[in-house]
Amino acid sequence: MSQLGHIEHWETEGGYGFVLAEQTRYFFHITDFEPATPGAVPAIGQAVHFELAHDSGPGRRAVLVRPADGATWRSPSHRPRWGDAPLTPADEVSRAWSNAPPAGRRVKPHAGRAAPASMLLLAFTVGWLLLLVRGISQGRLPSATWPALAALNLLTFLVYAWDKQAARKGRWRIPEKLLHTLALLGGWPSGWAARRLLHHKTLKPGFREAYWGTVLLHCGTVAVLVLHG
């Protein structure tokens, strides 16, 4: 069911913000925003329609956030002075979107923070693959490990993609425990790829910490089986 509210807070660098409706704040991500003009970004004070996501996690999330037709707002950077002529709706819209990036440009959330984590994950991936090659060649891991891991990672990516679509459409969500279980079993590489490519589960600190826990536990288990098995 569509609701009406306005954007109370927006973090351009992080790519997320909050919608306020009837004294209740709802989190939303840049990927949940459907601009009227391609490439436009949300603006504080902007009137929007949105729907609630049926998320299994804590908190409230808005999805399908889109500008309210016919609604106008005043840019927070504009402070009216005595004697100013009243702003027309066209002026207000122009001011509100004056800082929007060029059409086609997307806001990349936490790009600076993602680089070190990506390098660390690359190191884990290389070490993990080397352990798998050694374990299989020495007979400590079954030869079916490669096709099993390939199938598991494909499944993990598809589950993330399903959950992303469910979040956008307000449908039943995949429990986070299942996502972490797939990562723990060996689907963590595609789990990382899905998070980055789909911009999904990238802003939730609790999820990130649990994800890295599954990476460490899985790689540690493989290392023990291969090196001390």
mmCIF file with all atom_site columns, C-alpha atoms in Angstrom:
data_model
loop_
_atom_site.group_PDB
_atom_site.id
_atom_site.type_symbol
_atom_site.label_atom_id
_atom_site.label_alt_id
_atom_site.label_comp_id
_atom_site.label_asym_id
_atom_site.label_entity_id
_atom_site.label_seq_id
_atom_site.pdbx_PDB_ins_code
_atom_site.Cartn_x
_atom_site.Cartn_y
_atom_site.Cartn_z
_atom_site.occupancy
_atom_site.B_iso_or_equiv
_atom_site.pdbx_formal_charge
_atom_site.auth_seq_id
_atom_site.auth_comp_id
_atom_site.auth_asym_id
_atom_site.auth_atom_id
_atom_site.pdbx_PDB_model_num
ATOM 1   C CA . MET A 1 1   ? 0.000  0.000   0.000   1.00 0.00 ? 1   MET A CA 1
ATOM 2   C CA . SER A 1 2   ? 1.460  3.340   -1.082  1.00 0.00 ? 2   SER A CA 1
ATOM 3   C CA . GLN A 1 3   ? 2.112  6.013   1.558   1.00 0.00 ? 3   GLN A CA 1
ATOM 4   C CA . LEU A 1 4   ? 2.952  9.703   1.333   1.00 0.00 ? 4   LEU A CA 1
ATOM 5   C CA . GLY A 1 5   ? 5.854  11.295  3.145   1.00 0.00 ? 5   GLY A CA 1
ATOM 6   C CA . HIS A 1 6   ? 8.913  13.430  2.586   1.00 0.00 ? 6   HIS A CA 1
ATOM 7   C CA . ILE A 1 7   ? 12.658 12.838  2.599   1.00 0.00 ? 7   ILE A CA 1
ATOM 8   C CA . GLU A 1 8   ? 13.884 13.969  6.005   1.00 0.00 ? 8   GLU A CA 1
ATOM 9   C CA . HIS A 1 9   ? 17.557 13.007  5.644   1.00 0.00 ? 9   HIS A CA 1
ATOM 10  C CA . TRP A 1 10  ? 19.823 12.052  2.750   1.00 0.00 ? 10  TRP A CA 1
ATOM 11  C CA . GLU A 1 11  ? 23.488 10.942  2.691   1.00 0.00 ? 11  GLU A CA 1
ATOM 12  C CA . THR A 1 12  ? 24.852 11.448  -0.824  1.00 0.00 ? 12  THR A CA 1
ATOM 13  C CA . GLU A 1 13  ? 28.142 9.697   -0.076  1.00 0.00 ? 13  GLU A CA 1
ATOM 14  C CA . GLY A 1 14  ? 26.491 6.742   1.601   1.00 0.00 ? 14  GLY A CA 1
ATOM 15  C CA . GLY A 1 15  ? 23.628 6.489   -0.863  1.00 0.00 ? 15  GLY A CA 1
ATOM 16  C CA . TYR A 1 16  ? 20.925 6.174   1.782   1.00 0.00 ? 16  TYR A CA 1
ATOM 17  C CA . GLY A 1 17  ? 18.445 8.285   3.687   1.00 0.00 ? 17  GLY A CA 1
ATOM 18  C CA . PHE A 1 18  ? 15.188 8.390   5.643   1.00 0.00 ? 18  PHE A CA 1
ATOM 19  C CA . VAL A 1 19  ? 11.607 9.132   4.700   1.00 0.00 ? 19  VAL A CA 1
ATOM 20  C CA . LEU A 1 20  ? 9.368  10.699  7.355   1.00 0.00 ? 20  LEU A CA 1
ATOM 21  C CA . ALA A 1 21  ? 5.669  9.893   7.314   1.00 0.00 ? 21  ALA A CA 1
ATOM 22  C CA . GLU A 1 22  ? 3.281  10.483  10.220  1.00 0.00 ? 22  GLU A CA 1
ATOM 23  C CA . GLN A 1 23  ? 6.157  10.964  12.668  1.00 0.00 ? 23  GLN A CA 1
ATOM 24  C CA . THR A 1 24  ? 7.744  7.636   11.665  1.00 0.00 ? 24  THR A CA 1
ATOM 25  C CA . ARG A 1 25  ? 11.144 7.369   9.931   1.00 0.00 ? 25  ARG A CA 1
ATOM 26  C CA . TYR A 1 26  ? 11.735 4.786   7.220   1.00 0.00 ? 26  TYR A CA 1
ATOM 27  C CA . PHE A 1 27  ? 15.180 3.870   5.911   1.00 0.00 ? 27  PHE A CA 1
ATOM 28  C CA . PHE A 1 28  ? 15.692 3.678   2.133   1.00 0.00 ? 28  PHE A CA 1
ATOM 29  C CA . HIS A 1 29  ? 18.634 3.048   -0.195  1.00 0.00 ? 29  HIS A CA 1
ATOM 30  C CA . ILE A 1 30  ? 19.480 4.781   -3.472  1.00 0.00 ? 30  ILE A CA 1
ATOM 31  C CA . THR A 1 31  ? 18.460 1.588   -5.295  1.00 0.00 ? 31  THR A CA 1
ATOM 32  C CA . ASP A 1 32  ? 14.966 1.932   -3.767  1.00 0.00 ? 32  ASP A CA 1
ATOM 33  C CA . PHE A 1 33  ? 14.543 5.382   -5.334  1.00 0.00 ? 33  PHE A CA 1
ATOM 34  C CA . GLU A 1 34  ? 12.746 5.719   -8.654  1.00 0.00 ? 34  GLU A CA 1
ATOM 35  C CA . PRO A 1 35  ? 13.419 9.260   -9.938  1.00 0.00 ? 35  PRO A CA 1
ATOM 36  C CA . ALA A 1 36  ? 11.136 11.025  -12.358 1.00 0.00 ? 36  ALA A CA 1
ATOM 37  C CA . THR A 1 37  ? 14.230 12.163  -14.267 1.00 0.00 ? 37  THR A CA 1
ATOM 38  C CA . PRO A 1 38  ? 17.006 9.625   -15.030 1.00 0.00 ? 38  PRO A CA 1
ATOM 39  C CA . GLY A 1 39  ? 20.100 10.263  -12.930 1.00 0.00 ? 39  GLY A CA 1
ATOM 40  C CA . ALA A 1 40  ? 18.330 12.468  -10.376 1.00 0.00 ? 40  ALA A CA 1
ATOM 41  C CA . VAL A 1 41  ? 19.007 11.889  -6.682  1.00 0.00 ? 41  VAL A CA 1
ATOM 42  C CA . PRO A 1 42  ? 16.758 12.431  -3.660  1.00 0.00 ? 42  PRO A CA 1
ATOM 43  C CA . ALA A 1 43  ? 16.551 15.856  -2.041  1.00 0.00 ? 43  ALA A CA 1
ATOM 44  C CA . ILE A 1 44  ? 15.827 16.698  1.574   1.00 0.00 ? 44  ILE A CA 1
ATOM 45  C CA . GLY A 1 45  ? 12.252 17.897  1.933   1.00 0.00 ? 45  GLY A CA 1
ATOM 46  C CA . GLN A 1 46  ? 11.110 16.168  -1.245  1.00 0.00 ? 46  GLN A CA 1
ATOM 47  C CA . ALA A 1 47  ? 7.571  14.796  -1.159  1.00 0.00 ? 47  ALA A CA 1
ATOM 48  C CA . VAL A 1 48  ? 7.503  11.122  -2.122  1.00 0.00 ? 48  VAL A CA 1
ATOM 49  C CA . HIS A 1 49  ? 5.248  8.127   -2.361  1.00 0.00 ? 49  HIS A CA 1
ATOM 50  C CA . PHE A 1 50  ? 6.646  4.862   -1.011  1.00 0.00 ? 50  PHE A CA 1
ATOM 51  C CA . GLU A 1 51  ? 5.744  1.363   0.104   1.00 0.00 ? 51  GLU A CA 1
ATOM 52  C CA . LEU A 1 52  ? 6.862  -0.634  3.125   1.00 0.00 ? 52  LEU A CA 1
ATOM 53  C CA . ALA A 1 53  ? 9.202  -3.592  2.734   1.00 0.00 ? 53  ALA A CA 1
ATOM 54  C CA . HIS A 1 54  ? 8.261  -6.783  4.555   1.00 0.00 ? 54  HIS A CA 1
ATOM 55  C CA . ASP A 1 55  ? 11.747 -7.309  5.940   1.00 0.00 ? 55  ASP A CA 1
ATOM 56  C CA . SER A 1 56  ? 12.628 -10.046 8.370   1.00 0.00 ? 56  SER A CA 1
ATOM 57  C CA . GLY A 1 57  ? 15.286 -7.804  9.919   1.00 0.00 ? 57  GLY A CA 1
ATOM 58  C CA . PRO A 1 58  ? 14.822 -5.046  12.499  1.00 0.00 ? 58  PRO A CA 1
ATOM 59  C CA . GLY A 1 59  ? 13.761 -1.531  11.590  1.00 0.00 ? 59  GLY A CA 1
ATOM 60  C CA . ARG A 1 60  ? 11.428 -0.108  8.966   1.00 0.00 ? 60  ARG A CA 1
ATOM 61  C CA . ARG A 1 61  ? 12.378 0.199   5.304   1.00 0.00 ? 61  ARG A CA 1
ATOM 62  C CA . ALA A 1 62  ? 10.771 2.106   2.453   1.00 0.00 ? 62  ALA A CA 1
ATOM 63  C CA . VAL A 1 63  ? 10.905 0.729   -1.095  1.00 0.00 ? 63  VAL A CA 1
ATOM 64  C CA . LEU A 1 64  ? 9.617  1.975   -4.442  1.00 0.00 ? 64  LEU A CA 1
ATOM 65  C CA . VAL A 1 65  ? 10.323 5.534   -3.291  1.00 0.00 ? 65  VAL A CA 1
ATOM 66  C CA . ARG A 1 66  ? 9.228  7.931   -6.027  1.00 0.00 ? 66  ARG A CA 1
ATOM 67  C CA . PRO A 1 67  ? 8.486  11.665  -6.259  1.00 0.00 ? 67  PRO A CA 1
ATOM 68  C CA . ALA A 1 68  ? 4.898  12.600  -5.504  1.00 0.00 ? 68  ALA A CA 1
ATOM 69  C CA . ASP A 1 69  ? 3.182  13.923  -8.626  1.00 0.00 ? 69  ASP A CA 1
ATOM 70  C CA . GLY A 1 70  ? 2.422  17.602  -8.391  1.00 0.00 ? 70  GLY A CA 1
ATOM 71  C CA . ALA A 1 71  ? 4.225  18.022  -5.059  1.00 0.00 ? 71  ALA A CA 1
ATOM 72  C CA . THR A 1 72  ? 6.818  20.752  -4.642  1.00 0.00 ? 72  THR A CA 1
ATOM 73  C CA . TRP A 1 73  ? 9.459  21.420  -2.044  1.00 0.00 ? 73  TRP A CA 1
ATOM 74  C CA . ARG A 1 74  ? 12.044 24.049  -1.191  1.00 0.00 ? 74  ARG A CA 1
ATOM 75  C CA . SER A 1 75  ? 15.721 23.248  -1.365  1.00 0.00 ? 75  SER A CA 1
ATOM 76  C CA . PRO A 1 76  ? 17.270 23.276  2.125   1.00 0.00 ? 76  PRO A CA 1
ATOM 77  C CA . SER A 1 77  ? 20.171 25.319  0.702   1.00 0.00 ? 77  SER A CA 1
ATOM 78  C CA . HIS A 1 78  ? 17.775 28.150  -0.133  1.00 0.00 ? 78  HIS A CA 1
ATOM 79  C CA . ARG A 1 79  ? 16.962 30.569  2.692   1.00 0.00 ? 79  ARG A CA 1
ATOM 80  C CA . PRO A 1 80  ? 14.246 33.081  1.707   1.00 0.00 ? 80  PRO A CA 1
ATOM 81  C CA . ARG A 1 81  ? 15.027 36.698  2.433   1.00 0.00 ? 81  ARG A CA 1
ATOM 82  C CA . TRP A 1 82  ? 12.727 39.662  2.998   1.00 0.00 ? 82  TRP A CA 1
ATOM 83  C CA . GLY A 1 83  ? 11.503 40.938  -0.333  1.00 0.00 ? 83  GLY A CA 1
ATOM 84  C CA . ASP A 1 84  ? 12.131 37.706  -2.241  1.00 0.00 ? 84  ASP A CA 1
ATOM 85  C CA . ALA A 1 85  ? 9.499  36.921  -4.829  1.00 0.00 ? 85  ALA A CA 1
ATOM 86  C CA . PRO A 1 86  ? 7.501  33.760  -4.064  1.00 0.00 ? 86  PRO A CA 1
ATOM 87  C CA . LEU A 1 87  ? 8.940  30.691  -5.718  1.00 0.00 ? 87  LEU A CA 1
ATOM 88  C CA . THR A 1 88  ? 6.894  29.079  -8.427  1.00 0.00 ? 88  THR A CA 1
ATOM 89  C CA . PRO A 1 89  ? 6.600  25.259  -8.493  1.00 0.00 ? 89  PRO A CA 1
ATOM 90  C CA . ALA A 1 90  ? 9.042  25.174  -11.406 1.00 0.00 ? 90  ALA A CA 1
ATOM 91  C CA . ASP A 1 91  ? 11.577 27.249  -9.419  1.00 0.00 ? 91  ASP A CA 1
ATOM 92  C CA . GLU A 1 92  ? 11.311 24.971  -6.403  1.00 0.00 ? 92  GLU A CA 1
ATOM 93  C CA . VAL A 1 93  ? 11.859 21.849  -8.462  1.00 0.00 ? 93  VAL A CA 1
ATOM 94  C CA . SER A 1 94  ? 14.809 23.444  -10.242 1.00 0.00 ? 94  SER A CA 1
ATOM 95  C CA . ARG A 1 95  ? 16.437 24.465  -6.953  1.00 0.00 ? 95  ARG A CA 1
ATOM 96  C CA . ALA A 1 96  ? 15.851 21.093  -5.332  1.00 0.00 ? 96  ALA A CA 1
ATOM 97  C CA . TRP A 1 97  ? 17.555 19.216  -8.149  1.00 0.00 ? 97  TRP A CA 1
ATOM 98  C CA . SER A 1 98  ? 20.310 21.781  -8.807  1.00 0.00 ? 98  SER A CA 1
ATOM 99  C CA . ASN A 1 99  ? 22.966 19.558  -7.179  1.00 0.00 ? 99  ASN A CA 1
ATOM 100 C CA . ALA A 1 100 ? 21.921 16.365  -8.929  1.00 0.00 ? 100 ALA A CA 1
ATOM 101 C CA . PRO A 1 101 ? 24.661 14.512  -10.864 1.00 0.00 ? 101 PRO A CA 1
ATOM 102 C CA . PRO A 1 102 ? 24.520 14.264  -14.657 1.00 0.00 ? 102 PRO A CA 1
ATOM 103 C CA . ALA A 1 103 ? 21.989 11.893  -16.180 1.00 0.00 ? 103 ALA A CA 1
ATOM 104 C CA . GLY A 1 104 ? 23.139 8.296   -16.128 1.00 0.00 ? 104 GLY A CA 1
ATOM 105 C CA . ARG A 1 105 ? 25.521 8.773   -13.203 1.00 0.00 ? 105 ARG A CA 1
ATOM 106 C CA . ARG A 1 106 ? 24.768 6.637   -10.164 1.00 0.00 ? 106 ARG A CA 1
ATOM 107 C CA . VAL A 1 107 ? 25.759 7.309   -6.596  1.00 0.00 ? 107 VAL A CA 1
ATOM 108 C CA . LYS A 1 108 ? 28.170 4.624   -5.398  1.00 0.00 ? 108 LYS A CA 1
ATOM 109 C CA . PRO A 1 109 ? 27.613 4.034   -1.683  1.00 0.00 ? 109 PRO A CA 1
ATOM 110 C CA . HIS A 1 110 ? 30.719 3.746   0.500   1.00 0.00 ? 110 HIS A CA 1
ATOM 111 C CA . ALA A 1 111 ? 33.056 3.484   -2.500  1.00 0.00 ? 111 ALA A CA 1
ATOM 112 C CA . GLY A 1 112 ? 36.024 4.504   -0.357  1.00 0.00 ? 112 GLY A CA 1
ATOM 113 C CA . ARG A 1 113 ? 35.240 1.949   2.331   1.00 0.00 ? 113 ARG A CA 1
ATOM 114 C CA . ALA A 1 114 ? 34.627 -0.877  -0.133  1.00 0.00 ? 114 ALA A CA 1
ATOM 115 C CA . ALA A 1 115 ? 38.095 -0.761  -1.707  1.00 0.00 ? 115 ALA A CA 1
ATOM 116 C CA . PRO A 1 116 ? 40.104 -2.057  1.310   1.00 0.00 ? 116 PRO A CA 1
ATOM 117 C CA . ALA A 1 117 ? 37.472 -4.700  2.009   1.00 0.00 ? 117 ALA A CA 1
ATOM 118 C CA . SER A 1 118 ? 37.572 -5.814  -1.630  1.00 0.00 ? 118 SER A CA 1
ATOM 119 C CA . MET A 1 119 ? 41.347 -6.161  -1.518  1.00 0.00 ? 119 MET A CA 1
ATOM 120 C CA . LEU A 1 120 ? 41.124 -8.173  1.697   1.00 0.00 ? 120 LEU A CA 1
ATOM 121 C CA . LEU A 1 121 ? 38.476 -10.428 0.210   1.00 0.00 ? 121 LEU A CA 1
ATOM 122 C CA . LEU A 1 122 ? 40.601 -10.903 -2.915  1.00 0.00 ? 122 LEU A CA 1
ATOM 123 C CA . ALA A 1 123 ? 43.465 -12.076 -0.710  1.00 0.00 ? 123 ALA A CA 1
ATOM 124 C CA . PHE A 1 124 ? 41.150 -14.511 1.075   1.00 0.00 ? 124 PHE A CA 1
ATOM 125 C CA . THR A 1 125 ? 39.847 -15.792 -2.262  1.00 0.00 ? 125 THR A CA 1
ATOM 126 C CA . VAL A 1 126 ? 43.335 -16.437 -3.646  1.00 0.00 ? 126 VAL A CA 1
ATOM 127 C CA . GLY A 1 127 ? 44.411 -18.228 -0.472  1.00 0.00 ? 127 GLY A CA 1
ATOM 128 C CA . TRP A 1 128 ? 41.187 -20.234 -0.416  1.00 0.00 ? 128 TRP A CA 1
ATOM 129 C CA . LEU A 1 129 ? 41.607 -21.362 -4.023  1.00 0.00 ? 129 LEU A CA 1
ATOM 130 C CA . LEU A 1 130 ? 45.212 -22.391 -3.376  1.00 0.00 ? 130 LEU A CA 1
ATOM 131 C CA . LEU A 1 131 ? 44.106 -24.441 -0.374  1.00 0.00 ? 131 LEU A CA 1
ATOM 132 C CA . LEU A 1 132 ? 41.414 -26.128 -2.454  1.00 0.00 ? 132 LEU A CA 1
ATOM 133 C CA . VAL A 1 133 ? 43.888 -26.998 -5.219  1.00 0.00 ? 133 VAL A CA 1
ATOM 134 C CA . ARG A 1 134 ? 46.319 -28.454 -2.699  1.00 0.00 ? 134 ARG A CA 1
ATOM 135 C CA . GLY A 1 135 ? 43.632 -30.343 -0.798  1.00 0.00 ? 135 GLY A CA 1
ATOM 136 C CA . ILE A 1 136 ? 42.126 -31.919 -3.914  1.00 0.00 ? 136 ILE A CA 1
ATOM 137 C CA . SER A 1 137 ? 45.523 -32.809 -5.427  1.00 0.00 ? 137 SER A CA 1
ATOM 138 C CA . GLN A 1 138 ? 46.588 -34.486 -2.176  1.00 0.00 ? 138 GLN A CA 1
ATOM 139 C CA . GLY A 1 139 ? 43.299 -36.340 -1.834  1.00 0.00 ? 139 GLY A CA 1
ATOM 140 C CA . ARG A 1 140 ? 42.299 -34.573 1.378   1.00 0.00 ? 140 ARG A CA 1
ATOM 141 C CA . LEU A 1 141 ? 39.286 -33.065 -0.327  1.00 0.00 ? 141 LEU A CA 1
ATOM 142 C CA . PRO A 1 142 ? 36.983 -34.951 -2.737  1.00 0.00 ? 142 PRO A CA 1
ATOM 143 C CA . SER A 1 143 ? 37.248 -34.203 -6.451  1.00 0.00 ? 143 SER A CA 1
ATOM 144 C CA . ALA A 1 144 ? 33.573 -33.243 -6.424  1.00 0.00 ? 144 ALA A CA 1
ATOM 145 C CA . THR A 1 145 ? 34.502 -30.155 -4.410  1.00 0.00 ? 145 THR A CA 1
ATOM 146 C CA . TRP A 1 146 ? 34.832 -27.957 -7.531  1.00 0.00 ? 146 TRP A CA 1
ATOM 147 C CA . PRO A 1 147 ? 31.397 -28.651 -9.072  1.00 0.00 ? 147 PRO A CA 1
ATOM 148 C CA . ALA A 1 148 ? 29.778 -28.547 -5.638  1.00 0.00 ? 148 ALA A CA 1
ATOM 149 C CA . LEU A 1 149 ? 31.248 -25.133 -4.873  1.00 0.00 ? 149 LEU A CA 1
ATOM 150 C CA . ALA A 1 150 ? 30.352 -23.844 -8.339  1.00 0.00 ? 150 ALA A CA 1
ATOM 151 C CA . ALA A 1 151 ? 26.724 -24.897 -7.858  1.00 0.00 ? 151 ALA A CA 1
ATOM 152 C CA . LEU A 1 152 ? 26.659 -23.480 -4.327  1.00 0.00 ? 152 LEU A CA 1
ATOM 153 C CA . ASN A 1 153 ? 27.980 -20.094 -5.423  1.00 0.00 ? 153 ASN A CA 1
ATOM 154 C CA . LEU A 1 154 ? 25.493 -19.898 -8.276  1.00 0.00 ? 154 LEU A CA 1
ATOM 155 C CA . LEU A 1 155 ? 22.702 -20.696 -5.841  1.00 0.00 ? 155 LEU A CA 1
ATOM 156 C CA . THR A 1 156 ? 23.975 -18.081 -3.389  1.00 0.00 ? 156 THR A CA 1
ATOM 157 C CA . PHE A 1 157 ? 23.997 -15.344 -6.028  1.00 0.00 ? 157 PHE A CA 1
ATOM 158 C CA . LEU A 1 158 ? 20.465 -16.248 -7.136  1.00 0.00 ? 158 LEU A CA 1
ATOM 159 C CA . VAL A 1 159 ? 19.222 -16.177 -3.535  1.00 0.00 ? 159 VAL A CA 1
ATOM 160 C CA . TYR A 1 160 ? 20.728 -12.706 -3.032  1.00 0.00 ? 160 TYR A CA 1
ATOM 161 C CA . ALA A 1 161 ? 19.127 -11.533 -6.283  1.00 0.00 ? 161 ALA A CA 1
ATOM 162 C CA . TRP A 1 162 ? 15.756 -12.912 -5.180  1.00 0.00 ? 162 TRP A CA 1
ATOM 163 C CA . ASP A 1 163 ? 16.036 -11.161 -1.824  1.00 0.00 ? 163 ASP A CA 1
ATOM 164 C CA . LYS A 1 164 ? 16.954 -7.902  -3.535  1.00 0.00 ? 164 LYS A CA 1
ATOM 165 C CA . GLN A 1 165 ? 13.870 -8.036  -5.741  1.00 0.00 ? 165 GLN A CA 1
ATOM 166 C CA . ALA A 1 166 ? 11.737 -8.994  -2.749  1.00 0.00 ? 166 ALA A CA 1
ATOM 167 C CA . ALA A 1 167 ? 13.011 -5.939  -0.858  1.00 0.00 ? 167 ALA A CA 1
ATOM 168 C CA . ARG A 1 168 ? 12.163 -3.624  -3.755  1.00 0.00 ? 168 ARG A CA 1
ATOM 169 C CA . LYS A 1 169 ? 8.700  -5.078  -4.260  1.00 0.00 ? 169 LYS A CA 1
ATOM 170 C CA . GLY A 1 170 ? 7.803  -5.490  -0.592  1.00 0.00 ? 170 GLY A CA 1
ATOM 171 C CA . ARG A 1 171 ? 7.498  -9.272  -0.780  1.00 0.00 ? 171 ARG A CA 1
ATOM 172 C CA . TRP A 1 172 ? 8.576  -11.989 1.647   1.00 0.00 ? 172 TRP A CA 1
ATOM 173 C CA . ARG A 1 173 ? 12.294 -11.706 2.382   1.00 0.00 ? 173 ARG A CA 1
ATOM 174 C CA . ILE A 1 174 ? 14.978 -14.380 2.560   1.00 0.00 ? 174 ILE A CA 1
ATOM 175 C CA . PRO A 1 175 ? 16.051 -14.850 6.210   1.00 0.00 ? 175 PRO A CA 1
ATOM 176 C CA . GLU A 1 176 ? 19.542 -13.552 6.859   1.00 0.00 ? 176 GLU A CA 1
ATOM 177 C CA . LYS A 1 177 ? 20.399 -16.819 8.594   1.00 0.00 ? 177 LYS A CA 1
ATOM 178 C CA . LEU A 1 178 ? 20.024 -18.595 5.241   1.00 0.00 ? 178 LEU A CA 1
ATOM 179 C CA . LEU A 1 179 ? 22.326 -16.094 3.514   1.00 0.00 ? 179 LEU A CA 1
ATOM 180 C CA . HIS A 1 180 ? 24.952 -16.600 6.208   1.00 0.00 ? 180 HIS A CA 1
ATOM 181 C CA . THR A 1 181 ? 24.563 -20.387 6.047   1.00 0.00 ? 181 THR A CA 1
ATOM 182 C CA . LEU A 1 182 ? 25.207 -20.375 2.306   1.00 0.00 ? 182 LEU A CA 1
ATOM 183 C CA . ALA A 1 183 ? 28.294 -18.213 2.863   1.00 0.00 ? 183 ALA A CA 1
ATOM 184 C CA . LEU A 1 184 ? 29.546 -20.500 5.614   1.00 0.00 ? 184 LEU A CA 1
ATOM 185 C CA . LEU A 1 185 ? 29.208 -23.564 3.379   1.00 0.00 ? 185 LEU A CA 1
ATOM 186 C CA . GLY A 1 186 ? 31.377 -21.932 0.710   1.00 0.00 ? 186 GLY A CA 1
ATOM 187 C CA . GLY A 1 187 ? 29.139 -19.475 -1.112  1.00 0.00 ? 187 GLY A CA 1
ATOM 188 C CA . TRP A 1 188 ? 30.824 -16.398 0.370   1.00 0.00 ? 188 TRP A CA 1
ATOM 189 C CA . PRO A 1 189 ? 32.624 -15.362 -2.885  1.00 0.00 ? 189 PRO A CA 1
ATOM 190 C CA . SER A 1 190 ? 29.377 -15.002 -4.830  1.00 0.00 ? 190 SER A CA 1
ATOM 191 C CA . GLY A 1 191 ? 27.737 -13.530 -1.740  1.00 0.00 ? 191 GLY A CA 1
ATOM 192 C CA . TRP A 1 192 ? 30.280 -10.707 -1.864  1.00 0.00 ? 192 TRP A CA 1
ATOM 193 C CA . ALA A 1 193 ? 29.814 -10.295 -5.612  1.00 0.00 ? 193 ALA A CA 1
ATOM 194 C CA . ALA A 1 194 ? 26.042 -10.118 -5.187  1.00 0.00 ? 194 ALA A CA 1
ATOM 195 C CA . ARG A 1 195 ? 26.296 -7.511  -2.435  1.00 0.00 ? 195 ARG A CA 1
ATOM 196 C CA . ARG A 1 196 ? 28.516 -5.292  -4.577  1.00 0.00 ? 196 ARG A CA 1
ATOM 197 C CA . LEU A 1 197 ? 26.798 -5.785  -7.953  1.00 0.00 ? 197 LEU A CA 1
ATOM 198 C CA . LEU A 1 198 ? 23.250 -5.636  -6.611  1.00 0.00 ? 198 LEU A CA 1
ATOM 199 C CA . HIS A 1 199 ? 23.988 -3.033  -3.903  1.00 0.00 ? 199 HIS A CA 1
ATOM 200 C CA . HIS A 1 200 ? 22.306 -5.333  -1.412  1.00 0.00 ? 200 HIS A CA 1
ATOM 201 C CA . LYS A 1 201 ? 23.077 -5.736  2.300   1.00 0.00 ? 201 LYS A CA 1
ATOM 202 C CA . THR A 1 202 ? 25.931 -3.213  2.037   1.00 0.00 ? 202 THR A CA 1
ATOM 203 C CA . LEU A 1 203 ? 24.783 -0.701  4.661   1.00 0.00 ? 203 LEU A CA 1
ATOM 204 C CA . LYS A 1 204 ? 23.887 -2.986  7.547   1.00 0.00 ? 204 LYS A CA 1
ATOM 205 C CA . PRO A 1 205 ? 26.837 -3.234  9.963   1.00 0.00 ? 205 PRO A CA 1
ATOM 206 C CA . GLY A 1 206 ? 25.482 -6.316  11.736  1.00 0.00 ? 206 GLY A CA 1
ATOM 207 C CA . PHE A 1 207 ? 25.173 -8.176  8.462   1.00 0.00 ? 207 PHE A CA 1
ATOM 208 C CA . ARG A 1 208 ? 28.694 -7.214  7.355   1.00 0.00 ? 208 ARG A CA 1
ATOM 209 C CA . GLU A 1 209 ? 30.204 -8.440  10.602  1.00 0.00 ? 209 GLU A CA 1
ATOM 210 C CA . ALA A 1 210 ? 28.340 -11.746 10.412  1.00 0.00 ? 210 ALA A CA 1
ATOM 211 C CA . TYR A 1 211 ? 29.358 -12.156 6.772   1.00 0.00 ? 211 TYR A CA 1
ATOM 212 C CA . TRP A 1 212 ? 33.047 -11.712 7.568   1.00 0.00 ? 212 TRP A CA 1
ATOM 213 C CA . GLY A 1 213 ? 32.626 -14.171 10.407  1.00 0.00 ? 213 GLY A CA 1
ATOM 214 C CA . THR A 1 214 ? 31.406 -16.814 7.953   1.00 0.00 ? 214 THR A CA 1
ATOM 215 C CA . VAL A 1 215 ? 34.368 -16.096 5.647   1.00 0.00 ? 215 VAL A CA 1
ATOM 216 C CA . LEU A 1 216 ? 36.886 -16.524 8.453   1.00 0.00 ? 216 LEU A CA 1
ATOM 217 C CA . LEU A 1 217 ? 35.217 -19.654 9.806   1.00 0.00 ? 217 LEU A CA 1
ATOM 218 C CA . HIS A 1 218 ? 34.930 -21.306 6.399   1.00 0.00 ? 218 HIS A CA 1
ATOM 219 C CA . CYS A 1 219 ? 38.488 -20.507 5.323   1.00 0.00 ? 219 CYS A CA 1
ATOM 220 C CA . GLY A 1 220 ? 39.825 -21.569 8.714   1.00 0.00 ? 220 GLY A CA 1
ATOM 221 C CA . THR A 1 221 ? 38.017 -24.899 8.462   1.00 0.00 ? 221 THR A CA 1
ATOM 222 C CA . VAL A 1 222 ? 39.374 -25.534 4.955   1.00 0.00 ? 222 VAL A CA 1
ATOM 223 C CA . ALA A 1 223 ? 42.890 -24.655 6.129   1.00 0.00 ? 223 ALA A CA 1
ATOM 224 C CA . VAL A 1 224 ? 42.657 -27.140 9.009   1.00 0.00 ? 224 VAL A CA 1
ATOM 225 C CA . LEU A 1 225 ? 41.360 -29.917 6.737   1.00 0.00 ? 225 LEU A CA 1
ATOM 226 C CA . VAL A 1 226 ? 44.047 -29.347 4.111   1.00 0.00 ? 226 VAL A CA 1
ATOM 227 C CA . LEU A 1 227 ? 47.080 -28.554 6.239   1.00 0.00 ? 227 LEU A CA 1
ATOM 228 C CA . HIS A 1 228 ? 46.393 -30.764 9.232   1.00 0.00 ? 228 HIS A CA 1
ATOM 229 C CA . GLY A 1 229 ? 43.954 -33.335 7.884   1.00 0.00 ? 229 GLY A CA 1
#
